[in-house]
Structure formats: structure tokens, C-alpha cells
Amino acid sequence: MLFRSEKTQTKTIFKHLFTNKAFLYFVLIYCLYQGVATSQGIYFPLYMQENGASTALVGTAPLLFSLADIPVYLITDRLLARFHYRSSLIFACLVATFRFGWYALLPDPQWILYGFFLQSISNTFILIASVKVILYLVDDKYLNTAYGLVVMLAKGIFPLFVQIGYGYLLEWIPGIQGYVITYYLYAGATLLCLLLCFGISRGRKKTGSYQK
């Protein structure tokens, strides 16, 4: 009886989540963004080397990205308290689109290092905003499963396929030209995320339908 009860409960949870169109719409946006962001993090050092960066510069960039996360985390929550989460998602996608488009133009690696804070701004904003989105869209009793499902899809499964796809692309088009095309595709994907964010309602009841 206990096993049947747990099975029924699990079925109820997933039925709630997979019939929540607003939640699924957000998951699509978040998976697309994180698939690109995670893949970019993997290939970024190789891109820097192809773009003429020294080994020291390539090693310094991740350190600066990590250090920039600290102040951005401290101010992001305060900013999100003043602005709607949809505006925060749009801003994060806008910054990411600018950054990837800029990388595709092959700027001097030193200038990329100077713009290290752009990655922290976009990734931190969308990460914290995503927590607020899920809080708005999902009933409280289903939140733990919702968070786990989103993380599994957006940070695990989806990035895996994106990384494999871009890996084949970079093998097919070797050299710096492959990275130029890759970063244009990254910029196109985050621009698509930005446009999809306009489909997120500014208000919503936790019953499954948007509140206009």
C-alpha cells in the first residue's frame, strides 16, 4: 500500500508539472539558455587560444569570471526585488546575446578579459530569476520536484546534446572560423531566448493559466 501511495503521488506531481503550460514554456527557455551557456563554458578556453590568447590569459579568465560572481550575486537579489522576473530574464538574455555576438567578431583577447563581468551578470541574473519564476509558476508542494527536473534538464541532459552538436561543428569547420560560426549560433540562440521571454506573462495565478 505504501508503494502504491508513493507511485500515485509521483504520478500526481508529474501530471501537475507536465500540464502546467506556463512552467513548460519557461523550461524551454531555460534549457535553451543553459545549453548554450554550459557549452560555451566548455569551448571558451579553446576559442581564446584560437583567437591568439596566451596560456596565462586563458587561465586568468575563469578566475576573473568566478570573482565577478561574488558582487553580482550580492546585488542581483536586490535588483530582482525591484523588477519583474520577466524583465530580469530579458536583460540576462540581452547581455548574453551581446557577449556572444561580440566574441564572434574576434576582439582582442585582452578586451575579452576586461569584459569578464558580462558573463557573471547574464548567468547570475537568469539563475536567480529562474528561482523566482518557478516559485510563481508551481504550487508549493511540487517545488522540490520542479527544481530537480529543471536542473536535470537544463544543466545536464540538454547541454550534453548541445556540446556534442557544437563539437561536431568544430570538427567539421576547424580553426577560428568554426568558433566564429559557433558564437554566432550562440548569439542567435540567446536572442531566441530573449524573444521567447516576451511570451512570459507579467502575472500569473498558481492554477496553470496565465493571468493577463
Coordinates of C-alpha atoms in Angstrom, one line a residue:
M1 CA 0.0 0.0 0.0
L2 CA 2.9 2.4 0.8
F3 CA 4.4 1.7 -2.6
R4 CA 1.2 2.3 -4.4
S5 CA 0.6 5.5 -2.5
E6 CA 4.1 6.8 -3.4
K7 CA 3.6 5.8 -7.0
T8 CA 0.3 7.7 -7.1
Q9 CA 1.9 10.8 -5.5
T10 CA 4.7 10.8 -8.1
K11 CA 2.2 10.5 -10.9
T12 CA 0.2 13.4 -9.5
I13 CA 3.3 15.6 -9.2
F14 CA 4.4 14.9 -12.8
K15 CA 0.9 15.3 -14.1
H16 CA 0.8 18.7 -12.4
L17 CA 4.1 19.8 -13.9
F18 CA 3.6 18.5 -17.4
T19 CA 0.2 20.0 -17.7
N20 CA 1.4 23.4 -16.5
K21 CA 1.9 25.1 -19.9
A22 CA 3.5 28.2 -18.3
F23 CA 6.1 26.1 -16.5
L24 CA 6.9 24.1 -19.6
Y25 CA 7.3 27.3 -21.6
F26 CA 9.8 28.6 -19.1
V27 CA 11.7 25.2 -19.0
L28 CA 12.1 25.5 -22.8
I29 CA 13.6 29.0 -22.5
Y30 CA 15.9 28.0 -19.6
C31 CA 17.1 24.8 -21.2
L32 CA 18.0 26.6 -24.4
Y33 CA 19.9 29.3 -22.5
Q34 CA 21.7 26.9 -20.2
G35 CA 22.5 24.5 -23.0
V36 CA 24.3 27.4 -24.8
A37 CA 25.9 28.8 -21.6
T38 CA 27.2 25.5 -20.5
S39 CA 28.5 24.6 -23.9
Q40 CA 30.2 28.0 -24.2
G41 CA 32.0 27.4 -20.9
I42 CA 33.5 24.2 -22.3
Y43 CA 34.7 25.6 -25.6
F44 CA 35.7 29.1 -24.4
P45 CA 39.3 28.3 -23.5
L46 CA 39.8 26.7 -26.9
Y47 CA 38.3 29.7 -28.6
M48 CA 40.6 32.0 -26.7
Q49 CA 43.6 30.0 -27.8
E50 CA 42.5 30.1 -31.4
N51 CA 42.0 33.8 -31.1
G52 CA 45.6 34.3 -30.1
A53 CA 45.4 34.4 -26.3
S54 CA 48.4 33.3 -24.2
T55 CA 48.1 30.3 -21.9
A56 CA 48.3 32.7 -18.9
L57 CA 45.4 34.8 -20.3
V58 CA 43.3 31.7 -20.8
G59 CA 44.0 30.6 -17.2
T60 CA 43.2 34.0 -15.8
A61 CA 39.8 34.4 -17.5
P62 CA 37.9 31.7 -15.5
L63 CA 39.4 33.2 -12.2
L64 CA 38.0 36.6 -13.1
F65 CA 34.7 35.1 -14.1
S66 CA 34.4 33.4 -10.7
L67 CA 35.5 36.5 -8.7
A68 CA 32.9 38.6 -10.5
D69 CA 30.2 36.2 -9.4
I70 CA 30.5 37.4 -5.8
P71 CA 29.5 41.0 -6.1
V72 CA 26.9 40.2 -8.8
Y73 CA 25.2 37.7 -6.5
L74 CA 25.1 40.3 -3.7
I75 CA 23.3 42.9 -5.8
T76 CA 21.2 40.7 -8.1
D77 CA 18.7 39.7 -5.5
R78 CA 18.1 43.3 -4.5
L79 CA 17.6 44.3 -8.1
L80 CA 15.2 41.4 -8.8
A81 CA 13.2 42.6 -5.8
R82 CA 12.5 45.8 -7.7
F83 CA 12.0 44.5 -11.2
H84 CA 9.7 41.8 -12.5
Y85 CA 11.4 38.4 -13.2
R86 CA 10.4 38.7 -16.9
S87 CA 12.4 41.9 -17.2
S88 CA 15.4 40.2 -15.5
L89 CA 15.3 37.3 -17.9
I90 CA 15.1 39.6 -20.9
F91 CA 18.1 41.6 -19.5
A92 CA 20.1 38.5 -19.0
C93 CA 19.4 37.2 -22.5
L94 CA 20.2 40.6 -23.9
V95 CA 23.6 40.7 -22.2
A96 CA 24.4 37.1 -23.3
T97 CA 23.5 37.9 -26.9
F98 CA 25.7 41.0 -26.9
R99 CA 28.6 39.0 -25.4
F100 CA 28.4 36.1 -27.8
G101 CA 28.0 38.4 -30.8
W102 CA 31.0 40.3 -29.6
Y103 CA 33.1 37.2 -29.3
A104 CA 32.1 36.2 -32.9
L105 CA 33.7 39.4 -34.1
L106 CA 37.1 38.1 -32.7
P107 CA 38.0 41.0 -30.4
D108 CA 41.4 41.2 -28.8
P109 CA 41.6 38.5 -26.1
Q110 CA 42.7 41.2 -23.6
W111 CA 39.5 43.1 -24.2
I112 CA 37.5 39.9 -23.6
L113 CA 39.3 39.7 -20.2
Y114 CA 38.2 43.3 -19.5
G115 CA 34.6 42.3 -20.1
F116 CA 34.7 39.4 -17.7
F117 CA 31.8 40.8 -15.7
L118 CA 29.4 40.3 -18.6
Q119 CA 29.3 36.5 -18.1
S120 CA 28.6 36.9 -14.4
I121 CA 25.8 39.4 -15.0
S122 CA 23.9 37.3 -17.6
N123 CA 24.3 33.9 -15.9
T124 CA 23.6 35.1 -12.4
F125 CA 20.6 37.1 -13.4
I126 CA 19.0 34.2 -15.2
L127 CA 19.9 31.8 -12.4
I128 CA 18.3 33.8 -9.6
A129 CA 15.4 34.9 -11.8
S130 CA 14.7 31.3 -12.7
V131 CA 14.2 30.5 -9.0
K132 CA 11.6 33.3 -8.7
V133 CA 9.8 32.1 -11.9
I134 CA 9.4 28.6 -10.6
L135 CA 8.1 30.0 -7.3
Y136 CA 5.5 31.9 -9.2
L137 CA 4.5 29.1 -11.6
V138 CA 4.5 26.0 -9.5
D139 CA 2.4 25.1 -6.4
D140 CA 4.5 25.0 -3.2
K141 CA 4.0 21.3 -2.6
Y142 CA 5.6 20.5 -6.1
L143 CA 8.5 22.9 -5.9
N144 CA 11.2 20.4 -4.9
T145 CA 10.4 18.1 -7.9
A146 CA 10.1 21.1 -10.2
Y147 CA 13.6 22.4 -9.2
G148 CA 15.1 19.0 -9.6
L149 CA 13.5 18.5 -13.0
V150 CA 14.6 21.9 -14.3
V151 CA 18.2 21.4 -13.1
M152 CA 18.4 17.9 -14.6
L153 CA 17.2 19.1 -18.0
A154 CA 18.8 22.5 -18.2
K155 CA 22.2 21.7 -16.6
G156 CA 22.6 18.1 -17.5
I157 CA 20.7 16.5 -20.4
F158 CA 20.2 19.4 -22.7
P159 CA 23.7 20.8 -22.5
L160 CA 25.1 17.3 -23.3
F161 CA 23.4 17.3 -26.7
V162 CA 24.4 20.9 -27.4
Q163 CA 28.0 20.2 -26.6
I164 CA 28.1 17.2 -28.8
G165 CA 26.5 19.1 -31.6
Y166 CA 28.9 22.0 -31.4
G167 CA 31.8 19.5 -31.1
Y168 CA 30.9 18.0 -34.5
L169 CA 30.5 21.5 -35.9
L170 CA 34.0 22.5 -34.7
E171 CA 35.5 19.3 -36.2
W172 CA 33.7 19.9 -39.5
I173 CA 34.9 23.5 -39.6
P174 CA 38.3 23.6 -37.9
G175 CA 40.2 26.7 -36.8
I176 CA 39.0 30.1 -35.8
Q177 CA 36.3 30.1 -38.5
G178 CA 34.5 27.3 -36.7
Y179 CA 34.4 29.3 -33.5
V180 CA 33.1 32.4 -35.3
I181 CA 30.2 30.4 -36.6
T182 CA 29.7 28.8 -33.2
Y183 CA 29.5 32.1 -31.4
Y184 CA 27.1 33.5 -34.0
L185 CA 24.9 30.5 -33.3
Y186 CA 25.2 31.0 -29.5
A187 CA 24.1 34.7 -30.1
G188 CA 21.2 33.5 -32.2
A189 CA 20.1 31.0 -29.6
T190 CA 20.2 33.6 -26.7
L191 CA 18.4 36.1 -29.0
L192 CA 15.7 33.5 -29.5
C193 CA 15.5 33.1 -25.7
L194 CA 15.1 36.9 -25.4
L195 CA 12.2 36.9 -27.8
L196 CA 10.6 33.9 -26.1
C197 CA 10.8 35.8 -22.8
F198 CA 8.3 38.3 -24.1
G199 CA 5.8 35.5 -24.1
I200 CA 6.0 35.2 -20.3
S201 CA 3.1 36.8 -18.7
R202 CA 3.8 39.6 -16.1
G203 CA 1.4 38.0 -13.7
R204 CA 0.1 34.5 -13.1
K205 CA -2.0 32.5 -10.7
K206 CA -0.7 29.2 -9.5
T207 CA -3.5 27.3 -11.1
G208 CA -2.0 26.7 -14.5
S209 CA -3.2 29.5 -16.7
Y210 CA -1.8 33.0 -17.3
Q211 CA -3.3 36.0 -15.7
K212 CA -3.4 38.8 -18.2

